[in-house]
Coordinates of C-alpha atoms and ligand atoms in Angstrom, one line a residue:
X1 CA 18.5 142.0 79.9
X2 CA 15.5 144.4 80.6
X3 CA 13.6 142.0 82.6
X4 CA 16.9 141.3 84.5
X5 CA 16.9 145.2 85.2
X6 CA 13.4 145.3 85.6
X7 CA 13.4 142.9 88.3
X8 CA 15.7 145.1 90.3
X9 CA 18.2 141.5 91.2
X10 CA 21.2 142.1 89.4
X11 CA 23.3 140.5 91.0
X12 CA 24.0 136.6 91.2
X13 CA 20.3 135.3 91.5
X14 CA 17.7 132.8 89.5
X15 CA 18.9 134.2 85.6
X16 CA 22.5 133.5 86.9
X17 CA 21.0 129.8 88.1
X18 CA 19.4 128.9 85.1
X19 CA 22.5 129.8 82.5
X20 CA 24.6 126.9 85.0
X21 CA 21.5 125.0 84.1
X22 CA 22.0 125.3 80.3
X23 CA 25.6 125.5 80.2
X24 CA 25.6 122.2 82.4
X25 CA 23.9 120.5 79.8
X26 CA 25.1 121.8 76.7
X27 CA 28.8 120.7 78.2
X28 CA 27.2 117.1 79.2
X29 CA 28.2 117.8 82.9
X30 CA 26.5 117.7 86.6
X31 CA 28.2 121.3 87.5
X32 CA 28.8 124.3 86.5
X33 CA 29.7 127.7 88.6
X34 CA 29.4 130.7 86.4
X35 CA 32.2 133.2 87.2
X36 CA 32.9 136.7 86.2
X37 CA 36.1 135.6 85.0
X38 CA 37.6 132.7 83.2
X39 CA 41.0 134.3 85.4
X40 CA 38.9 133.6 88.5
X41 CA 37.5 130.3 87.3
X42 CA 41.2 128.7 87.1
X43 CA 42.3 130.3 90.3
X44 CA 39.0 128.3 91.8
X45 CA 39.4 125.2 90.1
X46 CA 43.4 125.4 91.6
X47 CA 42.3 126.4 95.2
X48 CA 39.6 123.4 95.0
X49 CA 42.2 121.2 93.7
X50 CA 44.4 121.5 96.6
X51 CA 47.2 123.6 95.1
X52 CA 48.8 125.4 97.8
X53 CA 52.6 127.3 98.6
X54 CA 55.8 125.5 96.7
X55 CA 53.3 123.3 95.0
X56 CA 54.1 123.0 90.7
X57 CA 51.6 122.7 88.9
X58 CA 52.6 122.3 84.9
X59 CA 51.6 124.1 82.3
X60 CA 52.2 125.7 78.6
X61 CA 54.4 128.5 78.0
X62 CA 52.0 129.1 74.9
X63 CA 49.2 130.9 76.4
X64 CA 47.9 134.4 77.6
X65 CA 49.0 135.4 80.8
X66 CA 45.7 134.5 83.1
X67 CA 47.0 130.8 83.0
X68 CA 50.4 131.0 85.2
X69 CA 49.6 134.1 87.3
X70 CA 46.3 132.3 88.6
X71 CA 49.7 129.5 89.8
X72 CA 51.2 132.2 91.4
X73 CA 48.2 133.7 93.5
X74 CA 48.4 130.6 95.5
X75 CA 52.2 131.0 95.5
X76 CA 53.1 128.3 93.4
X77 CA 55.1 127.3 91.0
X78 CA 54.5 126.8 87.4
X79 CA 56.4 124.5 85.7
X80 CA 56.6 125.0 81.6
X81 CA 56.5 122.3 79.5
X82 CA 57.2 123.1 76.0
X83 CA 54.5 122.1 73.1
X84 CA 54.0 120.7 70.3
X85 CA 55.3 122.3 66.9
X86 CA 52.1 121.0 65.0
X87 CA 49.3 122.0 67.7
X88 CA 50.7 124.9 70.1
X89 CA 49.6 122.4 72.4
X90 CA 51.2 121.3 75.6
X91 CA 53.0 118.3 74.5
X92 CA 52.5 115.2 76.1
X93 CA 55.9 113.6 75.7
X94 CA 57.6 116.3 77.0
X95 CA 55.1 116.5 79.9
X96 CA 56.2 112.5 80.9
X97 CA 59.6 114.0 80.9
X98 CA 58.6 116.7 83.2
X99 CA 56.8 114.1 85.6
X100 CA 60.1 112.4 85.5
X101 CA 62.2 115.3 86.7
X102 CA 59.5 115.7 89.2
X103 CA 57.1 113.3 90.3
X104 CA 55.3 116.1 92.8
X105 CA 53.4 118.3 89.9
X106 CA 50.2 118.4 92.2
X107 CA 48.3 119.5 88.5
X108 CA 48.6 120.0 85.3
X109 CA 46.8 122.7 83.3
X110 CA 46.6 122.1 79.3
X111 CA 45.4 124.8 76.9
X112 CA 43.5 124.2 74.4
X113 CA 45.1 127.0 71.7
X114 CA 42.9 128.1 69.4
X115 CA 40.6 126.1 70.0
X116 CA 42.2 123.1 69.0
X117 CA 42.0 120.3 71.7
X118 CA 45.3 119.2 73.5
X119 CA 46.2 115.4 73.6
X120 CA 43.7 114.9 76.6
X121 CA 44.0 111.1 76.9
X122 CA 47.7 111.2 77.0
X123 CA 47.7 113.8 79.6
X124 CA 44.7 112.3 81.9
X125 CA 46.4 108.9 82.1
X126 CA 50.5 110.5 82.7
X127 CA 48.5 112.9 85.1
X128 CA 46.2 110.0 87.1
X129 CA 49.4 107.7 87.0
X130 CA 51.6 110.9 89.0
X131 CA 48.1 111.8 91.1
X132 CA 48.1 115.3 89.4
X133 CA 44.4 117.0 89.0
X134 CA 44.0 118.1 85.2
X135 CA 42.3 121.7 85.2
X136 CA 42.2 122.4 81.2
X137 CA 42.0 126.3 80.0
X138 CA 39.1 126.0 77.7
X139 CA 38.9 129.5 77.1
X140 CA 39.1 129.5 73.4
X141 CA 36.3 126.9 73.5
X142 CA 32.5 125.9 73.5
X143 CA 31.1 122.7 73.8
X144 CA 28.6 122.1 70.8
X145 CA 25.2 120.9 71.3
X146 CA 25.1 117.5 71.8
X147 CA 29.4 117.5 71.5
X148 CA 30.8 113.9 73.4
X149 CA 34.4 115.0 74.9
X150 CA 34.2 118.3 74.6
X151 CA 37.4 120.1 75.7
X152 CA 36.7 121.6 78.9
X153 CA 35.0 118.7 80.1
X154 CA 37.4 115.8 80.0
X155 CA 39.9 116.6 83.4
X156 CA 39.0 117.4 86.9
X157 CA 37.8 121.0 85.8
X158 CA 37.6 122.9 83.0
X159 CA 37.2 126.9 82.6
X160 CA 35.8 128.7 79.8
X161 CA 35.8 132.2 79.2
X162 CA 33.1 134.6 78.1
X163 CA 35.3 137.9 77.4
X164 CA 34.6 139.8 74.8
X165 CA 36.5 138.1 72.1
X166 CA 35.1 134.7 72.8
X167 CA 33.7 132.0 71.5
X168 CA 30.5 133.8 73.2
X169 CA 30.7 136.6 75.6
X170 CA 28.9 138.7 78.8
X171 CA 31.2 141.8 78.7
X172 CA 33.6 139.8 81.2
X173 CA 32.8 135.9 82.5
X174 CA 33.5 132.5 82.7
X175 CA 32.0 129.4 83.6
X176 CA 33.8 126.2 85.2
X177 CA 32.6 122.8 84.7
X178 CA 33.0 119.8 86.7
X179 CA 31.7 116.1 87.1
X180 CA 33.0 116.3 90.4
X181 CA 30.5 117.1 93.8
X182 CA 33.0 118.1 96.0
X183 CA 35.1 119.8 93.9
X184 CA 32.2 121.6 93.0
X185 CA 30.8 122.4 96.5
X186 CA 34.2 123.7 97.6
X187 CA 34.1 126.0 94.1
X188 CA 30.7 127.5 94.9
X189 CA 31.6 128.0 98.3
X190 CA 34.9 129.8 97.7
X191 CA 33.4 131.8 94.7
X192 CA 31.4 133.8 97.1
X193 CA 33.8 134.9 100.1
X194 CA 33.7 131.4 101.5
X195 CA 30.1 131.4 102.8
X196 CA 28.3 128.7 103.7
X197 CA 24.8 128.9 103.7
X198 CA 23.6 125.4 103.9
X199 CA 24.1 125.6 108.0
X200 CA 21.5 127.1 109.5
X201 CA 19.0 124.3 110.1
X202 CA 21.9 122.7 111.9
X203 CA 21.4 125.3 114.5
X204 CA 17.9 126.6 114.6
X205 CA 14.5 124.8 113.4
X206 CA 13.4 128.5 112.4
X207 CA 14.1 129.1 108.7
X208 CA 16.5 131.4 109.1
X209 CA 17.5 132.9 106.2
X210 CA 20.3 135.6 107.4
X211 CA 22.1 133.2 109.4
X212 CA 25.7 132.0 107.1
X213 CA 29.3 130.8 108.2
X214 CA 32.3 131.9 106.7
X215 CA 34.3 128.7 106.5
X216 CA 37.6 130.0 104.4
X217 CA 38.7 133.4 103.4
X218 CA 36.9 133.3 100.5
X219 CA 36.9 135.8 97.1
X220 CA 34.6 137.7 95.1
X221 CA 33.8 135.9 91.7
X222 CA 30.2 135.6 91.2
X223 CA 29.1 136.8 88.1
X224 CA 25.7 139.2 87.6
X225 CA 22.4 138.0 86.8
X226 CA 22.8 141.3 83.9
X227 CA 25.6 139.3 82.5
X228 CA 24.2 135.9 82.6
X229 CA 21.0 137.4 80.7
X230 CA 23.7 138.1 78.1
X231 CA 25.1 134.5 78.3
X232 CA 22.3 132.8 77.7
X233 CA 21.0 134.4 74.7
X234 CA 24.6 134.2 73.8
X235 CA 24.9 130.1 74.0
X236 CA 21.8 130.0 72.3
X237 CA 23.4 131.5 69.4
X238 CA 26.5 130.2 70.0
X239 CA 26.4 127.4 67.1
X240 CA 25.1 130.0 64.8
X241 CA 28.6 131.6 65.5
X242 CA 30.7 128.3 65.4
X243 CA 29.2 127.6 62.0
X244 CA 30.1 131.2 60.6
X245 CA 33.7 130.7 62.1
X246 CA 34.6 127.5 60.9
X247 CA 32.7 128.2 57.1
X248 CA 36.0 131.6 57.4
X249 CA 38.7 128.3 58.7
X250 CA 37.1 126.2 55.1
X251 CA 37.7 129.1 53.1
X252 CA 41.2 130.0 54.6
X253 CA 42.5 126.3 54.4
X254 CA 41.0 126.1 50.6
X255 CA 42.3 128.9 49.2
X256 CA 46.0 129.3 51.2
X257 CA 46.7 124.8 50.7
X258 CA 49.7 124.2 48.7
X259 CA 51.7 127.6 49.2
X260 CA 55.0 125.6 50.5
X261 CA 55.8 129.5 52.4
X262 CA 52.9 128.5 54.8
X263 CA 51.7 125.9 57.7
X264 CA 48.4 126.2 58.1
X265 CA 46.7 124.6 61.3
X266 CA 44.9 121.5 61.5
X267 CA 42.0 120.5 60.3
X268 CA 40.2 118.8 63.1
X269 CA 36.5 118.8 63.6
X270 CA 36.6 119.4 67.2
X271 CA 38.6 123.3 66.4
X272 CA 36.7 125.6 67.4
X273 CA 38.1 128.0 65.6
X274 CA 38.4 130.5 67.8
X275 CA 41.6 131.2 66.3
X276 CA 43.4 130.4 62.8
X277 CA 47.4 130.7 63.2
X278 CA 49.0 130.1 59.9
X279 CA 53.0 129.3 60.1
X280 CA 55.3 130.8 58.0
X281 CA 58.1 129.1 56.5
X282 CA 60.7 131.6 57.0
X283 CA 63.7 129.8 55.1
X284 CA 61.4 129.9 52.3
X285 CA 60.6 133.8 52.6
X286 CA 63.1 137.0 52.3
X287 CA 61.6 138.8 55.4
X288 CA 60.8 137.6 59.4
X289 CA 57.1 137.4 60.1
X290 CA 57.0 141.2 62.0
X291 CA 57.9 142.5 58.3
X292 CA 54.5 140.2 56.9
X293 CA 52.2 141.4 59.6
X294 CA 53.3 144.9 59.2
X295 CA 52.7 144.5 55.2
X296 CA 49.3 142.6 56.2
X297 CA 48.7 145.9 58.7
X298 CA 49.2 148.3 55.8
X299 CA 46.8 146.8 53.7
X300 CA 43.7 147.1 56.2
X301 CA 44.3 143.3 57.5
X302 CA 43.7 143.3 61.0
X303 CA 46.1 140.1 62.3
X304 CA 47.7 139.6 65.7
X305 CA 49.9 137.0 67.3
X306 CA 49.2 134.5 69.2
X307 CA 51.3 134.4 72.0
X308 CA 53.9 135.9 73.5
X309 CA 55.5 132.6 75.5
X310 CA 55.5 133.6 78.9
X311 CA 58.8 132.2 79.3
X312 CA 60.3 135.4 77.9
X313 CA 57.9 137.5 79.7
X314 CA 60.4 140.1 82.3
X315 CA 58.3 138.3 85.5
X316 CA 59.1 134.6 84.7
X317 CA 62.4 135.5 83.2
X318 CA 63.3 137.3 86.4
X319 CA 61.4 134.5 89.0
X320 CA 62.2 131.5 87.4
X321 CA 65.8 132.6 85.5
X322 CA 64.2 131.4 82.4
X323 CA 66.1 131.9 78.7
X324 CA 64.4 132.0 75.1
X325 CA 65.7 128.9 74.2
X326 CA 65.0 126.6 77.3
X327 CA 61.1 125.9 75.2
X328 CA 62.5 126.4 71.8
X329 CA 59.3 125.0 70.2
X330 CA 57.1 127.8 71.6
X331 CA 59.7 130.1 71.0
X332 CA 59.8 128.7 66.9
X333 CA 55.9 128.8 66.3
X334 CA 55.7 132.5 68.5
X335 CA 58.4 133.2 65.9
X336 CA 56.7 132.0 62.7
X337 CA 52.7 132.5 63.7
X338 CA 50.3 134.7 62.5
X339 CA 46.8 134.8 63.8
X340 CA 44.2 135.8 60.4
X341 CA 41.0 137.7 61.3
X342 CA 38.3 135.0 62.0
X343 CA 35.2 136.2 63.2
X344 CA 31.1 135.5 62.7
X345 CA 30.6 138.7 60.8
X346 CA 33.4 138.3 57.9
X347 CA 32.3 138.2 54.6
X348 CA 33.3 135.7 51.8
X349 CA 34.6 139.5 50.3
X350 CA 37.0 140.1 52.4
X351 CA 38.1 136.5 53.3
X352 CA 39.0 136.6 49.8
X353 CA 40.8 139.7 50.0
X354 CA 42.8 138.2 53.2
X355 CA 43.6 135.3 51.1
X356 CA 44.8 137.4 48.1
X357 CA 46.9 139.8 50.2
X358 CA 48.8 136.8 51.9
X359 CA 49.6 135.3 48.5
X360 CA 50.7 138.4 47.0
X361 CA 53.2 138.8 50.0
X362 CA 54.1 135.5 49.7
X363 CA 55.3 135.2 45.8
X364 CA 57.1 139.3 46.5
X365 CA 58.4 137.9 49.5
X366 CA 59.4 134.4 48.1
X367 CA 63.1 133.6 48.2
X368 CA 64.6 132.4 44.9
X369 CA 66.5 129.5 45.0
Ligands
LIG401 C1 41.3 134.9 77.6 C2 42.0 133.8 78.2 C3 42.0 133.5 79.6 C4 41.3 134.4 80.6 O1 40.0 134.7 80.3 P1 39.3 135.9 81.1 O2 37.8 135.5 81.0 O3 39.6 137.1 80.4 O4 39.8 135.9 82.5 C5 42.6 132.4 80.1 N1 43.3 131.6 79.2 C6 43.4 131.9 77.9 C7 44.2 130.9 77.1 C8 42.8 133.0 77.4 O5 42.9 133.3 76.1

């Protein structure tokens, strides 16, 4: 970070160059294009796809809000597809159904919620058989040293993000990966106001350096040389951080198993963990899961939700004349979920004290039978 200021380059230059170079290989792939937002990454990895005015591109309702818009700067069309109960994952059955109703979804974007990865091979093949382009949100992942199939790195593109609640983080950032040259020219290209500087010698034997074409109206997503200083010491010590994360998930799923009030998530060694969503089971409880989060809330436990199905967001409601109940799985598990504090710094302490809080709720909230 000081040598980055020290050097006076802080914008995109050779720190910004290497980070690609590490994150490339820590994901196993030939590209990456670091981006100052995982927003902007998918918006890229869209444009590059070919997505363009009336297209549909399908996607979850179960995600944060940067998924669909990026659909709609391009003035498309995204197409929910409801998920599945056990996951929060797109689900792939319900995508063939989609493809049925509409062979033309020109892509498909699955979210990894959580963490936990989506039913890729399912997807890739009902995508390749309709001639869709997979673009996965991998924001809520990292791709481990060494990691084979690493979500994020299995469709046409993948996007990670490196906000501040992250798997790892620059301030604001993301990084898209792909296996794919062109896809990854047009990316680089289109990152950086659509300049193309690889023309000059085509016009001139000097070496001239000033000389650029703008090819497309490009945009403005390059991210800092300051914040890929931060990103790289930050994937260095991104493992450190998984293993601190997932050792919070083992304690969570040991001491909350067998309480019949609760669903907890699954237990797959690819999770990153970014998040941990228990379920409750709200036939089996006297109150709705807004009364358990405020009684969590009032004793000091710091839980969210994780999400809000854009479905009943007032924009798609209004654009697409969309009603609670047309994706009544993400509207069950946005119902039921909690999202428990997970993060590298909790201690054993107050894991414990999470886990004691939500089973003292649990037996005063249990309803007799
Ligand atoms: C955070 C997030 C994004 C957007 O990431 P930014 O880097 O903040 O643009 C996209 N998708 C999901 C699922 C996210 O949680």
């Amino acid at each position: 970070m000081l040598s980055v200021l020290r050097s006076g380059w802080l914008t995109t230059g050779e720190v910004t160059l290497q980070f690609e170079r590490e994150f490339a290989a820590r994901a196993g792939v030939e590209h990456a294009l670091a981006v100052n937002s995982a927003t902007a990454g998918l918006h890229l990895c869209l444009e590059a796809a070919g997505v363009r005015e009336n297209a549909k591109v399908a996607t979850s309702p179960y995600t944060f809000a940067a998924t669909a818009e990026v659909i709609r700067y391009l003035g498309a069309d995204p197409l929910f597809v409801d998920i599945d109960e056990a996951s929060y994952n797109l689900s792939p059955e319900r995508l063939e159904h989609a493809f049925r109703n509409d062979p033309s979804i020109a892509a498909v974007i699955p979210v990894h919620v959580g963490g936990l990865p989506c039913r890729m091979q399912a997807i890739l093949d009902l995508a390749s058989a309709h001639g869709a382009m997979v673009i996965e949100d991998a924001a809520h992942c990292l791709p481990h040293e060494g990691q084979e199939q690493a979500p994020g790195t299995l469709g046409a593109m993948g996007v990670y993000s490196f906000y501040a609640t992250k798997p790892i983080t620059t301030g604001e950032g993301g990084m898209v990966v792909t296996r794919d040259g062109e896809l990854a020219r047009r990316m680089s290209m289109m990152r950086l106001h659509g300049i193309d500087r690889n023309v000059w010698n085509r016009y001139t034997s000097r070496d001239a350096s000033w000389y650029y074409e703008v090819r497309e109206p490009g945009f403005k997503y390059n991210l800092t040389d300051l914040a890929s200083s931060l990103g790289r010491v930050q994937l260095r010590k991104s493992e450190g951080f998984f293993l601190a994360r997932e050792r919070v998930a083992r304690m969570y799923l040991g001491g909350l198993q067998g309480l019949d009030y609760l669903k907890l998530p699954a237990n797959d060694p690819a999770h990153s963990w970014h998040l941990f969503q228990i379920r409750l089971v709200l036939p089996r409880l006297t109150v709705d899961r807004d009364r358990f989060v405020d009684a969590l809330t009032e004793r000091g436990i710091g839980v969210s939700v994780h999400f809000i199905p854009l479905h009943i967001m007032p924009y798609y409601r209004r654009t697409y004349g969309l009603k609670e109940q047309d994706y009544p799985v993400a509207m069950q598990c946005y119902l039921e979920t909690i999202s428990l504090p997970i993060y590298p710094d909790l201690g054993d302490e107050q894991v414990e004290r999470i886990i004691a809080a939500i089973k003292e709720l649990g037996t005063r909230f249990y309803k007799k039978r």
